[in-house]
Tab-separated table of N, CA and C in Angstrom:
chain	number	residue	atom	x	y	z
J	262	SER	N	-26.308	-48.556	68.015
J	262	SER	CA	-26.043	-48.046	66.685
J	262	SER	C	-27.316	-48.138	65.840
J	263	VAL	N	-27.549	-47.138	65.015
J	263	VAL	CA	-28.721	-47.089	64.151
J	263	VAL	C	-28.496	-48.025	62.966
J	264	THR	N	-29.511	-48.806	62.610
J	264	THR	CA	-29.394	-49.743	61.504
J	264	THR	C	-29.069	-48.998	60.209
J	265	GLY	N	-28.095	-49.485	59.465
J	265	GLY	CA	-27.723	-48.896	58.184
J	265	GLY	C	-26.695	-47.788	58.280
J	266	VAL	N	-26.373	-47.337	59.475
J	266	VAL	CA	-25.387	-46.278	59.643
J	266	VAL	C	-24.041	-46.910	59.967
J	267	GLN	N	-23.029	-46.516	59.220
J	267	GLN	CA	-21.690	-47.033	59.427
J	267	GLN	C	-20.861	-45.991	60.168
J	268	THR	N	-20.139	-46.396	61.188
J	268	THR	CA	-19.283	-45.486	61.927
J	268	THR	C	-17.834	-45.759	61.565
J	269	CYS	N	-17.109	-44.699	61.323
J	269	CYS	CA	-15.693	-44.802	60.994
J	269	CYS	C	-14.923	-44.057	62.079
J	270	ALA	N	-14.134	-44.787	62.836
J	270	ALA	CA	-13.402	-44.174	63.941
J	270	ALA	C	-12.162	-43.429	63.473
J	271	LEU	N	-11.754	-43.649	62.240
J	271	LEU	CA	-10.553	-43.010	61.725
J	271	LEU	C	-10.918	-41.801	60.868
J	272	PRO	N	-10.013	-40.834	60.741
J	272	PRO	CA	-10.268	-39.675	59.886
J	272	PRO	C	-10.315	-40.063	58.409
J	273	ILE	N	-11.063	-39.304	57.639
J	273	ILE	CA	-11.163	-39.520	56.195
J	273	ILE	C	-10.608	-38.306	55.474
J	274	SER	N	-9.864	-38.545	54.406
J	274	SER	CA	-9.343	-37.494	53.546
J	274	SER	C	-10.052	-37.582	52.197
J	275	VAL	N	-10.562	-36.441	51.714
J	275	VAL	CA	-11.232	-36.386	50.411
J	275	VAL	C	-10.493	-35.331	49.583
J	276	ILE	N	-9.912	-35.769	48.454
J	276	ILE	CA	-9.100	-34.880	47.613
J	276	ILE	C	-9.670	-34.849	46.206
J	277	GLY	N	-9.972	-33.643	45.725
J	277	GLY	CA	-10.485	-33.466	44.367
J	277	GLY	C	-9.369	-33.147	43.394
J	278	HIS	N	-9.488	-33.701	42.179
J	278	HIS	CA	-8.494	-33.501	41.124
J	278	HIS	C	-9.196	-33.054	39.838
J	279	THR	N	-8.446	-32.426	38.955
J	279	THR	CA	-8.961	-32.034	37.640
J	279	THR	C	-7.944	-32.402	36.571
J	280	ASP	N	-8.350	-32.225	35.323
J	280	ASP	CA	-7.377	-32.343	34.237
J	280	ASP	C	-6.726	-30.974	34.043
J	281	THR	N	-5.971	-30.780	32.974
J	281	THR	CA	-5.242	-29.528	32.768
J	281	THR	C	-6.005	-28.545	31.887
J	282	GLU	N	-7.214	-28.887	31.501
J	282	GLU	CA	-8.024	-27.982	30.683
J	282	GLU	C	-8.434	-26.780	31.538
J	283	GLY	N	-8.242	-25.573	31.039
J	283	GLY	CA	-8.554	-24.368	31.793
J	283	GLY	C	-7.353	-23.885	32.578
J	284	ASP	N	-7.584	-22.842	33.403
J	284	ASP	CA	-6.464	-22.271	34.155
J	284	ASP	C	-6.316	-22.963	35.514
J	285	ALA	N	-5.117	-22.885	36.047
J	285	ALA	CA	-4.787	-23.591	37.292
J	285	ALA	C	-5.649	-23.125	38.457
J	286	GLU	N	-5.928	-21.834	38.557
J	286	GLU	CA	-6.737	-21.311	39.665
J	286	GLU	C	-8.169	-21.857	39.597
J	287	GLY	N	-8.737	-21.858	38.408
J	287	GLY	CA	-10.079	-22.408	38.237
J	287	GLY	C	-10.126	-23.896	38.532
J	288	ASN	N	-9.093	-24.613	38.143
J	288	ASN	CA	-9.035	-26.051	38.407
J	288	ASN	C	-8.876	-26.347	39.895
J	289	GLU	N	-8.167	-25.479	40.597
J	289	GLU	CA	-8.023	-25.645	42.049
J	289	GLU	C	-9.404	-25.535	42.708
J	290	LYS	N	-10.187	-24.556	42.280
J	290	LYS	CA	-11.542	-24.365	42.816
J	290	LYS	C	-12.450	-25.536	42.439
J	291	LEU	N	-12.356	-25.989	41.190
J	291	LEU	CA	-13.182	-27.103	40.725
J	291	LEU	C	-12.860	-28.384	41.498
J	292	GLY	N	-11.588	-28.631	41.737
J	292	GLY	CA	-11.188	-29.803	42.509
J	292	GLY	C	-11.761	-29.765	43.914
J	293	LEU	N	-11.788	-28.568	44.515
J	293	LEU	CA	-12.344	-28.420	45.860
J	293	LEU	C	-13.849	-28.692	45.858
J	294	VAL	N	-14.546	-28.173	44.855
J	294	VAL	CA	-15.987	-28.418	44.748
J	294	VAL	C	-16.254	-29.914	44.606
J	295	ARG	N	-15.477	-30.588	43.784
J	295	ARG	CA	-15.639	-32.041	43.614
J	295	ARG	C	-15.480	-32.760	44.949
J	296	ALA	N	-14.448	-32.408	45.697
J	296	ALA	CA	-14.196	-33.058	46.984
J	296	ALA	C	-15.331	-32.776	47.964
J	297	GLN	N	-15.835	-31.546	47.990
J	297	GLN	CA	-16.931	-31.184	48.890
J	297	GLN	C	-18.202	-31.964	48.559
J	298	VAL	N	-18.495	-32.114	47.278
J	298	VAL	CA	-19.693	-32.850	46.854
J	298	VAL	C	-19.607	-34.311	47.298
J	299	ILE	N	-18.462	-34.931	47.095
J	299	ILE	CA	-18.312	-36.338	47.471
J	299	ILE	C	-18.377	-36.505	48.983
J	300	ALA	N	-17.745	-35.609	49.738
J	300	ALA	CA	-17.813	-35.683	51.201
J	300	ALA	C	-19.261	-35.570	51.671
J	301	LYS	N	-20.015	-34.670	51.065
J	301	LYS	CA	-21.424	-34.497	51.422
J	301	LYS	C	-22.226	-35.754	51.087
J	302	LEU	N	-21.973	-36.346	49.917
J	302	LEU	CA	-22.671	-37.578	49.530
J	302	LEU	C	-22.385	-38.721	50.508
J	303	LEU	N	-21.151	-38.826	50.971
J	303	LEU	CA	-20.797	-39.874	51.929
J	303	LEU	C	-21.574	-39.705	53.231
J	304	VAL	N	-21.674	-38.471	53.709
J	304	VAL	CA	-22.422	-38.202	54.942
J	304	VAL	C	-23.910	-38.470	54.719
J	305	GLU	N	-24.454	-38.021	53.579
J	305	GLU	CA	-25.869	-38.250	53.277
J	305	GLU	C	-26.190	-39.734	53.139
J	306	ALA	N	-25.197	-40.519	52.732
J	306	ALA	CA	-25.388	-41.965	52.596
J	306	ALA	C	-25.324	-42.678	53.939
J	307	GLY	N	-25.004	-41.933	55.009
J	307	GLY	CA	-25.011	-42.519	56.335
J	307	GLY	C	-23.652	-42.786	56.940
J	308	LEU	N	-22.582	-42.407	56.267
J	308	LEU	CA	-21.251	-42.605	56.835
J	308	LEU	C	-21.019	-41.580	57.943
J	309	VAL	N	-20.713	-42.058	59.118
J	309	VAL	CA	-20.438	-41.181	60.255
J	309	VAL	C	-18.938	-41.238	60.515
J	310	VAL	N	-18.295	-40.080	60.477
J	310	VAL	CA	-16.846	-40.032	60.676
J	310	VAL	C	-16.519	-39.042	61.786
J	311	ASN	N	-15.358	-39.229	62.365
J	311	ASN	CA	-14.904	-38.316	63.407
J	311	ASN	C	-14.312	-37.046	62.815
J	312	GLU	N	-13.647	-37.164	61.672
J	312	GLU	CA	-12.959	-36.024	61.056
J	312	GLU	C	-12.888	-36.239	59.553
J	313	VAL	N	-13.178	-35.171	58.791
J	313	VAL	CA	-13.066	-35.229	57.335
J	313	VAL	C	-12.161	-34.093	56.892
J	314	SER	N	-11.097	-34.427	56.176
J	314	SER	CA	-10.210	-33.436	55.580
J	314	SER	C	-10.592	-33.315	54.106
J	315	ILE	N	-10.946	-32.101	53.672
J	315	ILE	CA	-11.357	-31.872	52.285
J	315	ILE	C	-10.372	-30.901	51.658
J	316	GLU	N	-9.793	-31.299	50.527
J	316	GLU	CA	-8.838	-30.418	49.850
J	316	GLU	C	-8.842	-30.648	48.352
J	317	SER	N	-8.160	-29.751	47.652
J	317	SER	CA	-8.052	-29.845	46.199
J	317	SER	C	-6.582	-29.935	45.802
J	318	HIS	N	-6.316	-30.783	44.843
J	318	HIS	CA	-5.001	-30.801	44.203
J	318	HIS	C	-5.098	-30.212	42.806
J	319	GLY	N	-6.330	-29.818	42.413
J	319	GLY	CA	-6.504	-29.192	41.103
J	319	GLY	C	-5.864	-30.019	40.012
J	320	GLU	N	-5.031	-29.361	39.211
J	320	GLU	CA	-4.366	-30.074	38.117
J	320	GLU	C	-2.977	-30.591	38.492
J	321	ARG	N	-2.653	-30.508	39.782
J	321	ARG	CA	-1.410	-31.114	40.269
J	321	ARG	C	-1.673	-32.598	40.496
J	322	ASN	N	-0.685	-33.409	40.548
J	322	ASN	CA	-0.819	-34.852	40.816
J	322	ASN	C	-1.713	-35.553	39.800
J	323	LEU	N	-1.414	-35.362	38.541
J	323	LEU	CA	-2.181	-35.997	37.470
J	323	LEU	C	-2.009	-37.506	37.502
J	324	LEU	N	-3.083	-38.216	37.263
J	324	LEU	CA	-3.021	-39.670	37.137
J	324	LEU	C	-2.391	-40.040	35.796
J	325	VAL	N	-2.782	-39.290	34.751
J	325	VAL	CA	-2.245	-39.456	33.398
J	325	VAL	C	-1.573	-38.138	33.019
J	326	GLN	N	-0.263	-38.162	32.798
J	326	GLN	CA	0.461	-36.938	32.448
J	326	GLN	C	0.027	-36.430	31.081
J	327	THR	N	-0.355	-35.152	31.020
J	327	THR	CA	-0.776	-34.533	29.758
J	327	THR	C	-0.200	-33.128	29.682
J	328	PRO	N	-0.117	-32.589	28.457
J	328	PRO	CA	0.280	-31.180	28.332
J	328	PRO	C	-0.828	-30.274	28.880
J	329	ASP	N	-0.507	-28.995	29.043
J	329	ASP	CA	-1.489	-28.031	29.516
J	329	ASP	C	-2.671	-27.942	28.545
J	330	ASN	N	-3.842	-27.647	29.074
J	330	ASN	CA	-5.085	-27.495	28.302
J	330	ASN	C	-5.476	-28.749	27.540
J	331	THR	N	-5.269	-29.908	28.161
J	331	THR	CA	-5.631	-31.182	27.553
J	331	THR	C	-6.725	-31.848	28.382
J	332	PRO	N	-7.896	-32.086	27.789
J	332	PRO	CA	-8.936	-32.809	28.524
J	332	PRO	C	-8.548	-34.275	28.700
J	333	GLU	N	-8.668	-34.784	29.899
J	333	GLU	CA	-8.352	-36.194	30.179
J	333	GLU	C	-9.248	-36.647	31.324
J	334	ALA	N	-10.252	-37.447	31.002
J	334	ALA	CA	-11.257	-37.873	31.980
J	334	ALA	C	-10.646	-38.592	33.177
J	335	ARG	N	-9.579	-39.355	32.979
J	335	ARG	CA	-8.983	-40.105	34.098
J	335	ARG	C	-8.342	-39.199	35.141
J	336	ASN	N	-8.060	-37.944	34.780
J	336	ASN	CA	-7.518	-36.997	35.751
J	336	ASN	C	-8.609	-36.279	36.544
J	337	ARG	N	-9.846	-36.339	36.073
J	337	ARG	CA	-10.977	-35.710	36.772
J	337	ARG	C	-11.536	-36.748	37.756
J	338	ARG	N	-11.107	-36.648	38.997
J	338	ARG	CA	-11.450	-37.690	39.974
J	338	ARG	C	-11.421	-37.140	41.382
J	339	VAL	N	-11.929	-37.953	42.314
J	339	VAL	CA	-11.855	-37.661	43.737
J	339	VAL	C	-11.290	-38.882	44.431
J	340	GLU	N	-10.311	-38.674	45.295
J	340	GLU	CA	-9.731	-39.762	46.078
J	340	GLU	C	-10.255	-39.667	47.506
J	341	VAL	N	-10.757	-40.788	48.017
J	341	VAL	CA	-11.223	-40.864	49.400
J	341	VAL	C	-10.323	-41.868	50.111
J	342	THR	N	-9.692	-41.430	51.186
J	342	THR	CA	-8.771	-42.279	51.930
J	342	THR	C	-9.155	-42.295	53.397
J	343	VAL	N	-9.243	-43.495	53.950
J	343	VAL	CA	-9.426	-43.631	55.397
J	343	VAL	C	-8.031	-43.699	55.986
J	344	ARG	N	-7.731	-42.758	56.883
J	344	ARG	CA	-6.385	-42.678	57.450
J	344	ARG	C	-6.328	-43.347	58.800
């Protein structure tokens, strides 16, 4: 094994989320971009994985429930799960 490189034998799931500001279609795309950026950063940092699932939940699955078109920083996030 190369020094500093971590190997993960289990699959990783990376899910991007947004708040409700803007339209749902745009937020779905933004959530996907967020997830892709984080997955890329993990690989660039030396994480070696067998499988990475990248998806967007957009403005679905809010951490903090808000009305439509409400900015909420806690809903703008990426979840990384080792499965």
